[in-house]
Amino acid sequence: MNYYHSKILEGKDFDAVRTEVEAALKEEGFGILTEIDFQATMKKKLDKDYLPHVILGACNPTYADKVVSIEPHISTMLPCNVTIREMENGNIEVTAIDPATAMAVVDNNDLIEHAEEVNEMLKNVLKAL
């Protein structure tokens, strides 16, 4: 079972894809809470070179409120990560976590309905690209 969904985009600029991803997330009601520049972090911490790669911590406040109200410790699994990375062949891959799969380990059926709804929203983001 995959714990993520991804889409590969050919012939696009990394920064342009990032702009598209952020717009598609906003359209689905997500904001960006965190950002990790994986490329810069690996260079700084390990002096290792990576192609452009960012991790965006996306949050839909309505759904975050719903799941934290059901299970307060679920906040350890928030926000939903969406990654954008340049591949060796120059293509850009956008990947989003499958929150339904991730939250299945919590064993609380009340969460699954919401996680599946968020999962569909994240898949819509990828479709929009």
C-alpha positions as a Python dict, from the first residue, in 0.01 Angstrom:
ca = {
    (1, 'M'): (0, 0, 0),
    (2, 'N'): (139, 339, -98),
    (3, 'Y'): (161, 603, 171),
    (4, 'Y'): (181, 882, -84),
    (5, 'H'): (55, 1005, -421),
    (6, 'S'): (281, 1163, -679),
    (7, 'K'): (286, 1329, -1015),
    (8, 'I'): (580, 1382, -1246),
    (9, 'L'): (589, 1700, -1452),
    (10, 'E'): (806, 1723, -1762),
    (11, 'G'): (956, 2037, -1909),
    (12, 'K'): (865, 2265, -1620),
    (13, 'D'): (1074, 2496, -1406),
    (14, 'F'): (1106, 2408, -1037),
    (15, 'D'): (999, 2751, -913),
    (16, 'A'): (702, 2759, -1152),
    (17, 'V'): (587, 2419, -1026),
    (18, 'R'): (616, 2538, -670),
    (19, 'T'): (395, 2835, -749),
    (20, 'E'): (139, 2601, -910),
    (21, 'V'): (149, 2366, -610),
    (22, 'E'): (93, 2648, -363),
    (23, 'A'): (-198, 2783, -571),
    (24, 'A'): (-357, 2437, -598),
    (25, 'L'): (-319, 2384, -223),
    (26, 'K'): (-484, 2720, -156),
    (27, 'E'): (-769, 2628, -390),
    (28, 'E'): (-830, 2316, -175),
    (29, 'G'): (-826, 2519, 148),
    (30, 'F'): (-467, 2451, 257),
    (31, 'G'): (-209, 2695, 381),
    (32, 'I'): (165, 2636, 415),
    (33, 'L'): (268, 2623, 782),
    (34, 'T'): (623, 2502, 738),
    (35, 'E'): (886, 2481, 470),
    (36, 'I'): (1205, 2278, 469),
    (37, 'D'): (1459, 2343, 197),
    (38, 'F'): (1597, 1991, 188),
    (39, 'Q'): (1866, 2083, -64),
    (40, 'A'): (2002, 2368, 149),
    (41, 'T'): (1974, 2171, 474),
    (42, 'M'): (2171, 1873, 341),
    (43, 'K'): (2437, 2106, 203),
    (44, 'K'): (2469, 2292, 532),
    (45, 'K'): (2454, 1992, 767),
    (46, 'L'): (2629, 1721, 563),
    (47, 'D'): (2800, 1916, 284),
    (48, 'K'): (2608, 1692, 46),
    (49, 'D'): (2470, 1816, -285),
    (50, 'Y'): (2107, 1755, -380),
    (51, 'L'): (1896, 1883, -663),
    (52, 'P'): (1624, 2132, -561),
    (53, 'H'): (1392, 1967, -310),
    (54, 'V'): (1147, 2131, -70),
    (55, 'I'): (905, 1991, 184),
    (56, 'L'): (593, 2199, 240),
    (57, 'G'): (387, 2142, 555),
    (58, 'A'): (33, 2197, 429),
    (59, 'C'): (-258, 2245, 666),
    (60, 'N'): (-631, 2272, 615),
    (61, 'P'): (-740, 2439, 941),
    (62, 'T'): (-1095, 2304, 926),
    (63, 'Y'): (-978, 1945, 906),
    (64, 'A'): (-694, 1996, 1153),
    (65, 'D'): (-951, 2121, 1403),
    (66, 'K'): (-1178, 1822, 1337),
    (67, 'V'): (-910, 1556, 1386),
    (68, 'V'): (-742, 1722, 1686),
    (69, 'S'): (-1086, 1750, 1849),
    (70, 'I'): (-1129, 1374, 1806),
    (71, 'E'): (-772, 1272, 1894),
    (72, 'P'): (-553, 1545, 2054),
    (73, 'H'): (-228, 1355, 1996),
    (74, 'I'): (-293, 1339, 1621),
    (75, 'S'): (-121, 1677, 1608),
    (76, 'T'): (204, 1477, 1607),
    (77, 'M'): (108, 1375, 1252),
    (78, 'L'): (23, 1722, 1126),
    (79, 'P'): (71, 1903, 890),
    (80, 'C'): (37, 1706, 564),
    (81, 'N'): (368, 1703, 382),
    (82, 'V'): (384, 1787, 14),
    (83, 'T'): (725, 1761, -151),
    (84, 'I'): (859, 1910, -470),
    (85, 'R'): (1186, 1775, -604),
    (86, 'E'): (1385, 1796, -920),
    (87, 'M'): (1482, 1456, -1056),
    (88, 'E'): (1809, 1362, -1226),
    (89, 'N'): (1641, 1375, -1569),
    (90, 'G'): (1519, 1733, -1511),
    (91, 'N'): (1156, 1638, -1445),
    (92, 'I'): (985, 1767, -1132),
    (93, 'E'): (807, 1526, -898),
    (94, 'V'): (534, 1648, -664),
    (95, 'T'): (440, 1408, -387),
    (96, 'A'): (172, 1430, -119),
    (97, 'I'): (126, 1208, 182),
    (98, 'D'): (-182, 986, 196),
    (99, 'P'): (-322, 1091, 535),
    (100, 'A'): (-572, 803, 541),
    (101, 'T'): (-286, 552, 531),
    (102, 'A'): (-79, 749, 782),
    (103, 'M'): (-364, 785, 1031),
    (104, 'A'): (-465, 418, 1005),
    (105, 'V'): (-196, 339, 1264),
    (106, 'V'): (-391, 541, 1521),
    (107, 'D'): (-674, 286, 1511),
    (108, 'N'): (-953, 542, 1554),
    (109, 'N'): (-1227, 500, 1294),
    (110, 'D'): (-1361, 848, 1366),
    (111, 'L'): (-1044, 990, 1209),
    (112, 'I'): (-1053, 784, 892),
    (113, 'E'): (-1349, 965, 732),
    (114, 'H'): (-1176, 1300, 770),
    (115, 'A'): (-841, 1161, 659),
    (116, 'E'): (-1000, 1018, 346),
    (117, 'E'): (-1157, 1356, 267),
    (118, 'V'): (-820, 1530, 306),
    (119, 'N'): (-662, 1257, 94),
    (120, 'E'): (-905, 1338, -189),
    (121, 'M'): (-823, 1707, -156),
    (122, 'L'): (-450, 1636, -184),
    (123, 'K'): (-511, 1417, -489),
    (124, 'N'): (-705, 1710, -639),
    (125, 'V'): (-395, 1925, -590),
    (126, 'L'): (-190, 1681, -795),
    (127, 'K'): (-458, 1660, -1064),
    (128, 'A'): (-456, 2040, -1093),
    (129, 'L'): (-89, 2048, -1188),
}
